[in-house]
Every structure is written in C-alpha cells, then in structure tokens.
Coordinates of C-alpha atoms and ligand atoms in Angstrom, one line a residue:
X1 CA -15.3 -9.2 18.1
X2 CA -15.7 -12.9 18.3
X3 CA -12.9 -15.0 20.0
X4 CA -13.0 -18.6 18.9
X5 CA -9.7 -19.6 21.3
X6 CA -11.9 -22.3 23.0
X7 CA -13.6 -23.9 20.2
X8 CA -10.4 -23.8 18.2
X9 CA -8.8 -25.6 20.9
X10 CA -11.0 -28.6 21.0
X11 CA -10.4 -29.4 17.2
X12 CA -6.6 -28.9 17.7
X13 CA -6.2 -31.1 20.5
X14 CA -7.3 -33.7 17.8
X15 CA -5.0 -32.1 15.1
X16 CA -2.0 -32.4 17.5
X17 CA -3.0 -35.7 18.6
X18 CA -2.9 -36.5 14.7
X19 CA 0.2 -35.0 14.2
X20 CA 2.2 -36.6 16.9
X21 CA 3.0 -33.1 18.6
X22 CA 1.8 -33.7 22.0
X23 CA 4.1 -31.4 24.1
X24 CA 3.0 -28.3 21.9
X25 CA 0.7 -25.7 22.9
X26 CA -0.3 -23.9 19.7
X27 CA -2.9 -21.3 21.5
X28 CA 0.2 -20.6 24.1
X29 CA 2.6 -20.1 21.3
X30 CA 0.4 -18.1 19.5
X31 CA -0.4 -16.0 22.3
X32 CA 3.6 -15.7 23.5
X33 CA 4.6 -15.4 19.9
X34 CA 2.0 -14.4 17.1
X35 CA -0.5 -12.4 19.0
X36 CA 1.1 -8.9 19.1
X37 CA 1.3 -8.7 15.7
X38 CA -1.9 -10.5 14.4
X39 CA -3.8 -10.0 17.1
X40 CA -5.3 -12.6 19.9
X41 CA -8.2 -13.4 17.9
X42 CA -6.1 -13.8 14.6
X43 CA -7.7 -11.4 12.7
X44 CA -5.3 -9.2 11.7
X45 CA -3.1 -6.0 13.1
X46 CA 0.1 -5.1 12.0
X47 CA 0.4 -8.5 10.5
X48 CA -2.2 -10.2 8.1
X49 CA -5.0 -12.8 9.7
X50 CA -3.8 -16.4 10.2
X51 CA -7.2 -17.6 9.3
X52 CA -7.5 -20.1 6.4
X53 CA -9.3 -17.6 4.1
X54 CA -5.9 -15.7 4.1
X55 CA -3.6 -18.5 4.3
X56 CA -5.6 -20.3 1.5
X57 CA -2.9 -20.8 -1.4
X58 CA -0.3 -21.6 1.7
X59 CA -0.9 -25.1 1.5
X60 CA 2.0 -28.1 2.7
X61 CA 4.8 -27.3 4.2
X62 CA 4.9 -23.6 3.6
X63 CA 3.2 -21.9 6.5
X64 CA 6.4 -24.3 8.8
X65 CA 8.6 -22.2 6.5
X66 CA 7.3 -19.0 7.1
X67 CA 7.1 -19.4 11.2
X68 CA 10.3 -21.2 10.9
X69 CA 12.3 -18.7 8.7
X70 CA 10.3 -15.6 8.4
X71 CA 8.9 -14.1 5.4
X72 CA 11.2 -11.6 3.0
X73 CA 10.3 -8.4 2.1
X74 CA 7.8 -8.3 4.9
X75 CA 7.9 -7.7 8.6
X76 CA 7.9 -11.3 9.6
X77 CA 10.3 -12.8 11.0
X78 CA 11.4 -16.2 11.7
X79 CA 11.2 -18.1 15.0
X80 CA 13.4 -21.5 14.4
X81 CA 15.4 -20.2 17.6
X82 CA 12.3 -19.5 19.6
X83 CA 10.5 -22.6 18.6
X84 CA 10.5 -25.9 18.3
X85 CA 9.8 -27.9 15.0
X86 CA 7.3 -30.0 17.0
X87 CA 5.9 -26.4 18.2
X88 CA 6.1 -25.0 14.6
X89 CA 4.1 -27.6 13.3
X90 CA 1.5 -27.6 15.6
X91 CA 1.1 -23.7 15.3
X92 CA 0.4 -24.0 11.4
X93 CA -1.8 -26.4 12.1
X94 CA -3.7 -24.1 14.8
X95 CA -3.5 -21.4 11.9
X96 CA -5.2 -23.7 9.3
X97 CA -8.1 -24.3 11.6
X98 CA -11.1 -22.0 10.5
X99 CA -12.5 -19.6 13.0
X100 CA -15.7 -21.0 14.4
X101 CA -17.4 -17.8 13.0
X102 CA -15.8 -14.7 11.3
X103 CA -17.5 -11.7 12.7
X104 CA -19.6 -9.5 9.9
X105 CA -18.1 -6.5 8.6
X106 CA -20.7 -4.7 6.4
X107 CA -22.1 -1.3 6.2
X108 CA -24.2 -1.6 9.7
X109 CA -20.9 -2.6 11.6
X110 CA -18.8 -0.2 10.0
X111 CA -21.1 2.9 10.8
X112 CA -21.2 1.4 14.3
X113 CA -17.7 1.8 14.4
X114 CA -17.6 5.6 13.4
X115 CA -16.4 7.8 15.8
X116 CA -16.6 11.8 15.1
X117 CA -14.3 13.7 17.5
X118 CA -17.1 16.3 19.1
X119 CA -14.1 19.2 19.7
X120 CA -13.5 19.0 16.1
X121 CA -14.3 22.6 14.7
X122 CA -13.3 23.5 11.5
X123 CA -11.1 26.2 11.2
X124 CA -12.2 29.2 8.6
X125 CA -8.2 29.3 7.3
X126 CA -5.3 27.3 8.6
X127 CA -4.1 28.1 11.8
X128 CA -0.6 28.1 10.9
X129 CA 1.5 30.5 8.7
X130 CA 3.3 28.5 5.9
X131 CA 2.9 27.5 2.4
X132 CA -0.4 25.1 2.8
X133 CA 0.7 23.3 -0.7
X134 CA 4.2 22.4 0.6
X135 CA 2.8 21.1 3.8
X136 CA 4.6 17.5 4.4
X137 CA 3.6 15.0 6.3
X138 CA 5.8 12.0 8.0
X139 CA 4.3 8.7 8.9
X140 CA 6.1 7.6 12.0
X141 CA 5.3 4.0 13.0
X142 CA 7.5 3.8 16.1
X143 CA 4.9 4.9 18.1
X144 CA 2.0 5.6 15.7
X145 CA 2.2 9.0 14.8
X146 CA 2.4 11.4 12.3
X147 CA 4.1 14.8 12.0
X148 CA 3.2 18.0 9.9
X149 CA 5.6 19.6 8.7
X150 CA 6.3 23.1 7.2
X151 CA 7.7 22.3 3.7
X152 CA 9.9 25.8 3.5
X153 CA 11.5 25.5 7.2
X154 CA 10.8 21.8 8.3
X155 CA 9.2 23.0 11.4
X156 CA 7.0 20.5 13.1
X157 CA 3.4 22.2 13.1
X158 CA 1.9 19.1 14.8
X159 CA 2.0 15.5 15.5
X160 CA -0.8 13.4 16.2
X161 CA -1.8 9.7 16.8
X162 CA -2.9 7.7 13.9
X163 CA -4.1 4.0 14.3
X164 CA -2.2 1.4 14.6
X165 CA 0.2 0.4 12.3
X166 CA -0.3 2.6 9.2
X167 CA 0.3 1.2 5.9
X168 CA 0.3 2.9 2.2
X169 CA 0.2 6.6 1.4
X170 CA -1.9 8.3 3.0
X171 CA -4.4 10.0 1.0
X172 CA -4.9 14.0 0.6
X173 CA -8.5 15.7 -0.4
X174 CA -8.1 17.4 -3.8
X175 CA -7.3 20.5 -2.0
X176 CA -5.1 19.5 0.5
X177 CA -6.9 20.5 3.4
X178 CA -7.9 17.0 4.6
X179 CA -6.0 13.4 4.9
X180 CA -7.0 10.4 5.2
X181 CA -4.8 7.3 6.6
X182 CA -5.2 3.9 6.8
X183 CA -4.1 1.1 9.4
X184 CA -3.6 -2.4 8.5
X185 CA -6.2 -3.2 10.7
X186 CA -8.9 -1.5 8.9
X187 CA -9.1 2.2 10.7
X188 CA -9.7 5.1 8.5
X189 CA -8.7 8.4 9.9
X190 CA -9.7 11.6 8.7
X191 CA -7.1 14.8 9.7
X192 CA -7.8 18.5 8.9
X193 CA -4.3 19.9 8.2
X194 CA -6.0 23.4 8.3
X195 CA -7.1 22.9 12.2
X196 CA -4.6 20.4 13.1
X197 CA -7.1 18.3 14.3
X198 CA -8.7 14.9 13.9
X199 CA -12.1 15.0 12.6
X200 CA -12.7 11.5 13.2
X201 CA -12.4 7.6 12.4
X202 CA -14.2 4.3 11.2
X203 CA -13.0 0.6 11.0
X204 CA -13.8 0.2 6.9
X205 CA -12.2 -3.4 7.2
X206 CA -10.9 -5.9 9.4
X207 CA -7.7 -6.4 7.6
X208 CA -7.1 -3.3 5.0
X209 CA -4.5 -2.7 2.2
X210 CA -4.7 0.8 1.3
X211 CA -7.4 3.4 0.3
X212 CA -7.8 5.8 -3.2
X213 CA -9.8 8.6 -3.3
X214 CA -11.7 9.9 -6.1
X215 CA -10.9 12.6 -8.2
X216 CA -13.9 14.5 -6.9
X217 CA -12.6 14.1 -3.5
X218 CA -16.4 12.9 -2.3
X219 CA -15.5 8.9 -2.4
X220 CA -12.9 7.6 -0.6
X221 CA -12.1 3.8 -1.5
X222 CA -11.0 0.9 1.3
X223 CA -8.9 -2.3 -0.2
X224 CA -9.7 -5.0 2.5
X225 CA -8.5 -8.8 2.9
X226 CA -10.9 -9.4 5.8
X227 CA -13.4 -9.4 4.7
X228 CA -13.7 -9.9 0.8
X229 CA -14.6 -6.5 0.0
X230 CA -14.2 -3.0 -1.1
X231 CA -15.7 -0.4 1.3
X232 CA -16.7 3.4 -0.1
X233 CA -16.7 5.9 2.3
X234 CA -18.2 9.3 2.0
X235 CA -15.0 11.6 2.7
X236 CA -17.3 14.2 4.3
X237 CA -18.2 12.2 7.4
X238 CA -17.1 8.5 6.9
X239 CA -20.3 6.8 6.5
X240 CA -20.4 4.2 4.3
X241 CA -21.8 4.8 0.7
X242 CA -21.4 0.9 -0.6
X243 CA -19.5 -2.3 0.4
X244 CA -18.9 -4.1 -2.5
X245 CA -18.6 -8.2 -2.1
X246 CA -15.3 -8.8 -4.4
X247 CA -16.5 -12.5 -6.1
X248 CA -14.8 -13.7 -9.4
X249 CA -16.6 -14.5 -12.1
X250 CA -16.3 -17.9 -11.2
X251 CA -17.8 -17.4 -7.8
X252 CA -14.1 -17.4 -6.0
X253 CA -14.1 -14.7 -3.5
X254 CA -10.9 -12.6 -3.4
X255 CA -8.8 -10.3 -1.3
X256 CA -8.2 -6.9 -2.9
X257 CA -4.4 -6.5 -2.3
X258 CA -5.1 -2.5 -4.1
X259 CA -6.9 -0.3 -5.1
X260 CA -5.8 3.2 -6.8
X261 CA -7.6 6.3 -7.7
X262 CA -7.9 6.7 -11.6
X263 CA -8.6 10.2 -12.0
X264 CA -9.7 11.1 -15.5
X265 CA -11.4 8.1 -15.9
X266 CA -13.6 8.7 -12.5
X267 CA -13.0 5.5 -11.6
X268 CA -11.0 3.0 -8.9
X269 CA -9.2 -0.2 -10.3
X270 CA -8.7 -3.0 -8.1
X271 CA -6.2 -5.2 -7.7
X272 CA -7.1 -8.7 -6.9
X273 CA -5.1 -11.2 -5.2
X274 CA -7.1 -14.8 -5.7
X275 CA -8.9 -14.0 -9.1
X276 CA -7.4 -13.4 -12.4
X277 CA -9.2 -9.9 -12.9
X278 CA -8.6 -6.3 -12.5
X279 CA -11.8 -4.4 -11.3
X280 CA -12.7 -0.7 -12.6
X281 CA -15.1 0.4 -10.4
X282 CA -16.6 3.9 -11.7
X283 CA -17.9 6.5 -9.5
X284 CA -18.9 9.2 -12.3
X285 CA -22.3 10.1 -12.6
X286 CA -22.8 9.1 -15.5
X287 CA -20.6 5.8 -16.6
X288 CA -19.9 4.9 -19.6
X289 CA -22.0 2.0 -20.6
X290 CA -20.7 1.6 -24.2
X291 CA -17.1 0.9 -22.5
X292 CA -18.7 -1.4 -19.8
X293 CA -20.6 -3.2 -22.7
X294 CA -18.0 -3.9 -25.4
X295 CA -18.3 -6.9 -27.1
X296 CA -14.7 -8.5 -27.2
X297 CA -14.5 -12.3 -27.9
X298 CA -10.8 -13.1 -26.5
X299 CA -10.3 -14.8 -22.7
X300 CA -9.9 -11.7 -20.7
X301 CA -13.0 -9.5 -23.0
X302 CA -14.7 -6.7 -20.9
X303 CA -17.8 -8.1 -19.3
X304 CA -21.0 -5.8 -18.5
X305 CA -21.1 -4.3 -14.9
X306 CA -21.9 -6.9 -12.8
X307 CA -24.6 -4.8 -10.8
X308 CA -27.0 -2.7 -12.2
X309 CA -28.4 -1.4 -8.9
X310 CA -25.5 0.3 -7.5
X311 CA -23.9 3.9 -7.7
X312 CA -20.4 2.2 -8.1
X313 CA -20.7 -0.2 -11.1
X314 CA -18.2 -2.3 -11.9
X315 CA -16.3 -3.7 -14.8
X316 CA -14.0 -6.7 -14.5
X317 CA -11.4 -7.2 -16.9
X318 CA -10.2 -11.1 -17.1
X319 CA -6.6 -11.1 -17.0
X320 CA -4.0 -13.8 -18.2
X321 CA -2.6 -14.1 -14.9
X322 CA -3.0 -12.8 -11.3
X323 CA -2.1 -9.0 -11.2
X324 CA -2.0 -8.4 -7.3
X325 CA -0.1 -4.9 -7.7
X326 CA 0.2 -2.4 -10.8
X327 CA 1.1 1.0 -12.0
X328 CA -0.2 3.1 -14.6
X329 CA 1.0 5.6 -16.7
X330 CA 0.2 9.1 -16.3
X331 CA -2.8 9.1 -18.8
X332 CA -4.2 6.2 -16.6
X333 CA -5.4 4.0 -20.0
X334 CA -2.6 1.6 -19.2
X335 CA -1.9 -0.8 -16.2
X336 CA 1.5 -2.1 -15.9
X337 CA 0.7 -5.5 -13.7
X338 CA 3.0 -8.0 -11.9
X339 CA 2.3 -11.7 -11.9
X340 CA 2.0 -12.8 -8.3
X341 CA 4.5 -15.3 -8.9
X342 CA 7.3 -12.6 -9.3
X343 CA 8.3 -13.7 -12.4
X344 CA 7.1 -11.6 -15.3
X345 CA 4.7 -8.9 -16.1
X346 CA 1.9 -7.6 -18.2
X347 CA 0.4 -4.3 -20.0
X348 CA -3.2 -4.3 -19.7
X349 CA -4.9 -1.2 -21.8
X350 CA -7.7 0.0 -19.8
X351 CA -9.7 1.4 -22.6
X352 CA -10.2 -1.9 -24.8
X353 CA -9.9 -4.2 -21.3
X354 CA -7.3 -6.2 -22.9
X355 CA -3.6 -7.0 -22.7
X356 CA -1.7 -5.7 -25.0
X357 CA 2.3 -6.6 -24.3
X358 CA 4.6 -8.5 -21.8
X359 CA 6.6 -7.1 -19.2
X360 CA 10.6 -8.2 -18.5
X361 CA 9.7 -7.9 -14.8
X362 CA 11.4 -11.1 -12.7
X363 CA 12.5 -10.7 -9.2
X364 CA 9.0 -9.7 -7.9
X365 CA 9.0 -5.8 -8.5
X366 CA 7.3 -3.3 -6.5
X367 CA 5.2 -1.6 -8.9
X368 CA 3.4 0.5 -6.2
X369 CA 6.4 2.7 -5.9
X370 CA 7.0 2.9 -9.7
X371 CA 8.1 6.5 -11.1
X372 CA 8.0 7.9 -14.3
X373 CA 9.9 10.5 -16.1
X374 CA 11.0 11.7 -19.6
X375 CA 13.9 9.9 -21.4
X376 CA 15.0 10.9 -24.7
X377 CA 11.8 10.9 -27.0
X378 CA 10.2 8.8 -24.6
X379 CA 8.7 8.5 -20.9
X380 CA 10.4 5.4 -18.8
X381 CA 9.1 4.0 -15.5
X382 CA 11.7 2.5 -13.3
X383 CA 10.4 0.3 -10.5
X384 CA 12.6 -1.4 -7.5
X385 CA 12.3 -5.2 -7.1
X386 CA 11.3 -7.0 -3.4
X387 CA 13.7 -10.2 -4.2
X388 CA 16.7 -8.8 -6.7
X389 CA 19.2 -6.0 -6.4
X390 CA 17.9 -4.4 -9.2
X391 CA 15.8 -1.4 -10.8
X392 CA 14.2 -2.1 -14.1
X393 CA 13.5 0.8 -16.3
X394 CA 10.9 0.3 -19.2
X395 CA 10.3 2.4 -21.8
X396 CA 6.6 3.1 -22.1
X397 CA 6.1 3.5 -25.4
X398 CA 7.6 0.4 -26.8
X399 CA 7.5 -1.5 -23.3
X400 CA 11.2 -2.8 -23.4
X401 CA 13.1 -2.4 -20.7
X402 CA 15.4 0.0 -21.6
X403 CA 17.9 -0.9 -18.4
X404 CA 18.4 -3.3 -15.6
X405 CA 20.2 -1.1 -12.7
X406 CA 22.1 -3.1 -10.4
X407 CA 21.8 -1.7 -6.9
X408 CA 23.4 -3.0 -3.4
X409 CA 20.6 -5.3 -2.8
X410 CA 16.7 -5.3 -3.0
X411 CA 14.7 -1.7 -2.7
X412 CA 11.2 -0.6 -1.8
X413 CA 10.4 2.7 -2.6
X414 CA 11.6 4.9 -5.1
X415 CA 10.9 8.9 -5.9
X416 CA 12.1 11.6 -8.0
X417 CA 10.5 15.2 -8.8
X418 CA 10.0 17.0 -12.3
X419 CA 12.7 19.5 -11.3
X420 CA 15.3 17.1 -10.4
X421 CA 17.9 15.5 -12.4
X422 CA 18.1 12.3 -10.2
X423 CA 16.2 9.5 -8.8
X424 CA 16.3 8.4 -5.6
X425 CA 16.1 4.4 -5.1
X426 CA 16.6 2.6 -1.5
X427 CA 18.2 -0.5 -0.7
X428 CA 15.4 -1.8 2.3
X429 CA 17.1 -5.4 2.3
X430 CA 20.3 -6.9 3.3
X431 CA 23.8 -5.9 4.4
X432 CA 23.7 -3.2 2.4
X433 CA 20.0 -2.0 3.8
X434 CA 21.9 1.6 4.9
X435 CA 22.4 2.7 1.4
X436 CA 20.6 5.2 -0.6
X437 CA 21.5 5.2 -4.3
X438 CA 21.0 8.4 -6.5
X439 CA 20.6 7.9 -10.3
X440 CA 21.2 10.2 -12.9
X441 CA 17.7 10.1 -15.0
X442 CA 19.2 10.2 -18.4
X443 CA 22.4 8.2 -17.9
X444 CA 20.8 6.1 -16.1
X445 CA 23.9 5.2 -14.1
X446 CA 24.0 5.7 -10.1
X447 CA 25.8 8.5 -9.3
X448 CA 26.1 8.4 -5.4
X449 CA 25.2 6.3 -2.9
X450 CA 24.9 8.1 0.1
X451 CA 25.2 6.0 3.6
X452 CA 24.4 8.8 6.5
X453 CA 23.7 6.4 9.0
X454 CA 26.3 3.1 8.8
X455 CA 24.1 0.0 9.9
X456 CA 20.7 1.9 10.1
X457 CA 17.8 1.3 7.4
X458 CA 18.0 4.4 4.8
X459 CA 14.6 4.5 2.9
X460 CA 11.9 6.3 1.5
X461 CA 12.4 10.1 -0.2
X462 CA 9.7 12.5 -0.5
X463 CA 11.0 15.6 -2.3
X464 CA 9.7 19.2 -1.4
X465 CA 6.9 21.1 -3.1
X466 CA 9.8 22.6 -5.6
X467 CA 12.0 19.6 -6.0
X468 CA 14.8 21.4 -4.2
X469 CA 15.1 19.4 -1.2
X470 CA 14.6 15.4 -0.5
X471 CA 13.8 14.1 3.1
X472 CA 15.1 10.2 3.7
X473 CA 14.2 8.3 6.2
X474 CA 16.3 6.7 9.1
X475 CA 13.9 4.0 9.7
X476 CA 14.8 3.2 13.2
X477 CA 13.0 3.7 16.3
X478 CA 15.6 6.3 17.2
X479 CA 15.5 7.6 13.7
X480 CA 15.1 10.9 11.9
X481 CA 14.4 12.3 8.8
X482 CA 16.7 13.8 7.0
X483 CA 16.9 16.6 4.9
X484 CA 19.3 16.9 1.5
X485 CA 19.9 19.7 -0.7
X486 CA 18.6 17.6 -3.9
X487 CA 21.1 19.3 -6.5
X488 CA 24.8 18.9 -4.3
X489 CA 23.2 15.9 -2.7
X490 CA 24.5 17.4 0.9
X491 CA 22.4 16.6 4.2
X492 CA 21.1 20.3 5.4
X493 CA 18.8 19.1 8.1
X494 CA 18.7 16.5 10.7
X495 CA 14.8 15.9 12.3
X496 CA 14.7 13.2 15.0
X497 CA 11.8 11.0 14.7
X498 CA 10.2 7.6 15.6
X499 CA 11.2 5.2 12.7
X500 CA 10.0 7.3 9.9
X501 CA 8.3 5.6 6.8
X502 CA 6.8 7.2 4.3
X503 CA 6.7 11.1 3.7
X504 CA 4.1 13.0 1.8
X505 CA 3.9 16.5 0.7
X506 CA 0.5 17.7 0.0
X507 CA 1.4 19.5 -3.9
X508 CA 3.4 16.1 -5.3
X509 CA 0.4 13.9 -4.2
X510 CA -2.5 16.3 -5.4
X511 CA -1.0 17.1 -8.6
X512 CA 0.0 13.4 -9.2
X513 CA 3.9 14.5 -9.8
X514 CA 5.4 12.1 -12.2
X515 CA 8.1 11.5 -9.3
X516 CA 5.9 10.0 -7.0
X517 CA 4.1 6.9 -6.4
X518 CA 0.1 7.5 -6.9
Ligands
DHE1 FE1 3.6 -1.5 1.7 C1 2.9 1.0 0.1 C2 1.9 -3.7 -0.5 C3 5.0 -4.6 3.0 C4 5.4 0.3 3.9 N1 2.4 -1.3 -0.1 C5 2.5 0.0 -0.5 C6 1.2 0.1 -1.5 C7 0.8 -1.4 -1.6 C8 1.8 -2.4 -0.5 C9 0.2 -2.1 -2.7 C10 0.8 1.3 -2.4 C11 -0.6 1.5 -1.8 C12 -0.9 2.9 -1.2 O1 0.2 3.6 -1.2 O2 -2.1 3.8 -1.6 N2 3.3 -3.7 1.4 C13 3.0 -4.4 0.2 C14 2.9 -5.8 0.2 O3 2.3 -6.5 -0.4 C15 4.1 -6.1 1.2 C16 5.5 -6.4 0.6 C17 3.4 -7.0 2.2 C18 2.6 -6.6 3.5 O4 2.9 -7.4 4.3 O5 1.8 -6.1 2.9 C19 4.5 -4.5 1.9 N3 5.1 -2.0 3.1 C20 5.2 -3.2 3.6 C21 6.4 -3.2 4.6 O6 7.0 -4.1 5.3 C22 7.1 -1.6 4.8 C23 7.9 -1.2 4.4 C24 6.3 -1.4 6.3 C25 4.9 -1.4 6.7 O7 4.7 0.0 7.0 O8 4.3 -2.4 6.7 C26 5.6 -1.2 3.8 N4 4.5 0.4 2.0 C27 4.6 0.8 2.4 C28 4.8 2.2 2.7 C29 3.8 2.6 1.5 C30 3.6 1.3 0.9 C31 5.5 3.3 3.9 C32 3.5 4.1 1.2 C33 4.7 4.4 -0.1 C34 4.3 5.8 -0.6 O9 5.2 6.5 -1.0 O10 3.4 5.9 -1.4

C-alpha cells in the first residue's frame, strides 16, 4: 500500500503557514488520534477513508465540527478535550489534502490479495450434531471473532477470528453451509459452517460497506466506498468475476452505500452515495432486455444497460433525490428509500423504474434494519430512526404512515419473527441505550421495556429458527448474548461474549424471513 505522509507533509506545511496554525503538527496528531481507526495511510479501517474523495461533501467548518464533536450514529468520538482549536483546524486541512496516489484496486490487485487456506478440507457432512438450519452466528466485535451457536442448545460450536471490524450482516449460501463475512477495510472471508473452518479471504475493496449473495449462490457483490466500484466475486473460490466502476450518468464517480440482493429479479440493487441513481446489476443468464430498454420519458426514466460487454449488465434508474439506503418489500418490486439528508423518503417501483410515492420519513430512518409483518388486511414496514426516538410504521399498500411509536431514544436495529406477536427494537443512543422495547405487532404499543444490564448498551435481536427464543446483545466489551423466551419475555440464558453486535440465524436468513433485515 502506498504511504503518502511525506508528500502530504510538504503540502501541509504550506497550508499550516496560511492558516496560522503554526504550532500544530497534524501528521503527528493524525497518527496519535486517528490512525487506529482510519489507518496510517488514511485509506480506512474501522472508520472511513479520510481523503478528499470520501470527504467531498464536508466543506467548510464541517470536518472541524466532526473532529471536535464526533459524529452521531457512528463510532466517531469527539476530540475537543484532546486537541486544541489550532490542532483541529490543521488536522482538517490535512484530511483535505489529496493523497499523491490512490492505490489501484482492480481485478489483479484483488486476486493477488486472495489467500485460500491450504489445510482446508471440506467435510462430507457437518462435524457437529445440531440442526444445520438453526445454526446462529454471533459477531463479536470486541476481539473480531464470530461464535457459531447451536440454535437449540446455545452451545458454542466454534469461535473463529474474522478480519478487523466486520460490518453489515454476514451472508449465507442458499443451502446455509457457507457464510461470507466482510470487514470495513474490504476483506471478505469465506467460512465453512459444516467443517468449522475458514476457506479463505480476499480484499475486494479498500473501504467497503456490505455484501450481497446472488439468489443462485454463485456470486457475491461487494459495495465499495474506495475505490468507487462494485466488486463481484465468485463464491466458489473468491476470484473476481467483474469489477464495475461506479460512475453516474453525468460522469460523477460514486461510492456505493450498500448492495442488496433481489433474488426474484436475479439482480443486485445498489444504493449510491454521490449520484441520484439506483443501479440494478443483473446476474441472470438471460437478462430481460425489454425491461432494461424501457422507453420512458420522465426525468427518472430507465436507461439502457451501460455496458454490453459484461456478464453483469447494469440498469440505471435516475431518482429525484440521493437514496443512500433503502428497503425492499417482500416481492422486491418496491424499493423504499430515504433521502440522503434524512428528511423524507420515496418509493421506487423497480419494474417500471419510477418513483411511485412519497414517504413521510424524517429523522434519518435506518432502513437497512426495517422489517415487515401482516397488519389487518395489509402489510406494514417498520423502521427505527438514527436521529429521533421514534419508530415509523408504514402501510405498504398506501405508503401512508400508520403510526410513529415514540421510544426512549434513537434506535439502530429491529427484529421479529413470523411466529412471534412482538417486534423488538433497541434504543442505541443516549441515556436510555440500555433499553430494549418490545412492541405488540397489532396494537403497535410498547408492551414491555427490558433493561437487562442497567447502563450497558443493549442492542440487536435475532430469533431462533422457530421464533421461540430471542437473542439480545449486551454490546459491551465484557458483554453477553442474552437468550429470552420470546413469549414470556423472561431471560433464560446468558452467554458471555466480547462486544457482540449482530446475530444471524441460518434459517431466518436463507428464507428471507419477514422479521429480519435482508
Ligand atoms: Fe451499520 C448493517 C450502514 C454504522 C453495525 N449498516 C448495515 C447496513 C447498512 C449500514 C447499509 C445493511 C447492510 C447489510 O447488512 O448487508 N451503518 C451504516 C451506516 O451508514 C452507518 C450509520 C455509518 C457508518 O459508519 O457506516 C452505520 N453500523 C454502524 C455502526 O456504528 C454499528 C452499530 C457498529 C459497527 O459495527 O460499525 C453498525 N450495521 C451494523 C450491523 C449491521 C449493519 C451489526 C447488520 C445488521 C443486521 O442485522 O443485518
């Protein structure tokens, strides 16, 4: 990897001279305060890359404000007590200084990073005695491990090391045997649950967001911030099938905020951070060229595929606003997106490639963790909000807001299960981060607020295959996964774990249970 500290230092000396912050040494400050999370080369680790390409919309005082006060809804703390105003100003200027070179990260580099485990041998059958469909993984971010749980007994079958800073849900192969795990610095790990062995790893991007599995299990799409690409890997051996440069119709390069699988459509759908477009990338062997070539006349009309010479043709749908996260209905025809400013949202019909409704979604909804359930004659979707202590419940026929349920603070994750009458929703931020709300799916009222460990962050829920138990994370370094009886709401077991974040049940995930995020 290229290091540019020296060249940046020169540019910086000039900048510092101009800004008058002569006492500050931002390179030293960067190495002391930022490098652990953002990496010494500024290309990102747990935190995003700190280079102009990723900070381009943070002009003026905004970068300073983030350094000073931290960033809501992320792991970024504020440094006002550690750094003087001069140091903050100089550090912000340093971050706006371009790297002399950004390492190329295309097919060759990705393939060169690939390491397949030489001692890996695929077992003929599971090496454990448990229901393969009820295996549950618990990601432990405290020491970058995953625990493999028997979903009936909650025995830990294995605990394996992951790449640093896993983000987003691991994705299972359609038969539930393999799981793919991604870290923020772009590593993708393949693990064989039957053999309890890692198969291999590859670095699919330099700073990545999440991954999606194709419905046929052949391809894994990796959404990258850096470079501005979508990497498609073969799930078989993690080799690169294709790297798509992501550039909007007007030539603006864009980060990919997230990629989701749309199995009935044989496609991946991409949320783009920097251009007002939604991309659909087909992995079908016979892509529907009529759909791709639809002749609409609206501003957000469907365009034809941008590349003919590809196995993964792209359809671009221009949207009236930037949609950097979204949620699908169960049919995968409708995409519910939130505007980047977090002030409202809209529904895009993927069949006709047009906006069909507006959504009342202020307060930065976290649509990636939305869930659905049957409500009266209709289906509702519910989402927490990262900036408001409220849960929005939206009717998926009329797209009207049925209810905004006030909570004890902004939340991150929600879960339910077809066999449960309750929805579980955490409070992730603020003084009540130790609260977990349990909401009745029909009355839409909070029926109980659990506080299993006062003062600790309690977040993220996953159900067992049958929906009888709900697993809750005590999101602390000396934390635990708590097993609740999902009917009586009583705690039945406590499994000590290192800062457990998400839990993922094989059955709920591979069947796309309505109670889980996809
Ligand atoms: Fe996440 C999922 C985006 C910060 C933990 N997060 C997702 C997904 C998206 C997303 C788009 C869905 C992808 C998937 O699962 O395939 N997350 C974002 C952000 O934009 C945000 C707010 C800012 C950022 O820094 O990226 C953000 N996320 C966080 C955190 O700070 C969390 C709490 C701690 C961490 O590990 O970084 C966090 N995000 C998670 C988890 C999931 C997730 C555990 C998977 C949830 C699931 O049940 O599937």
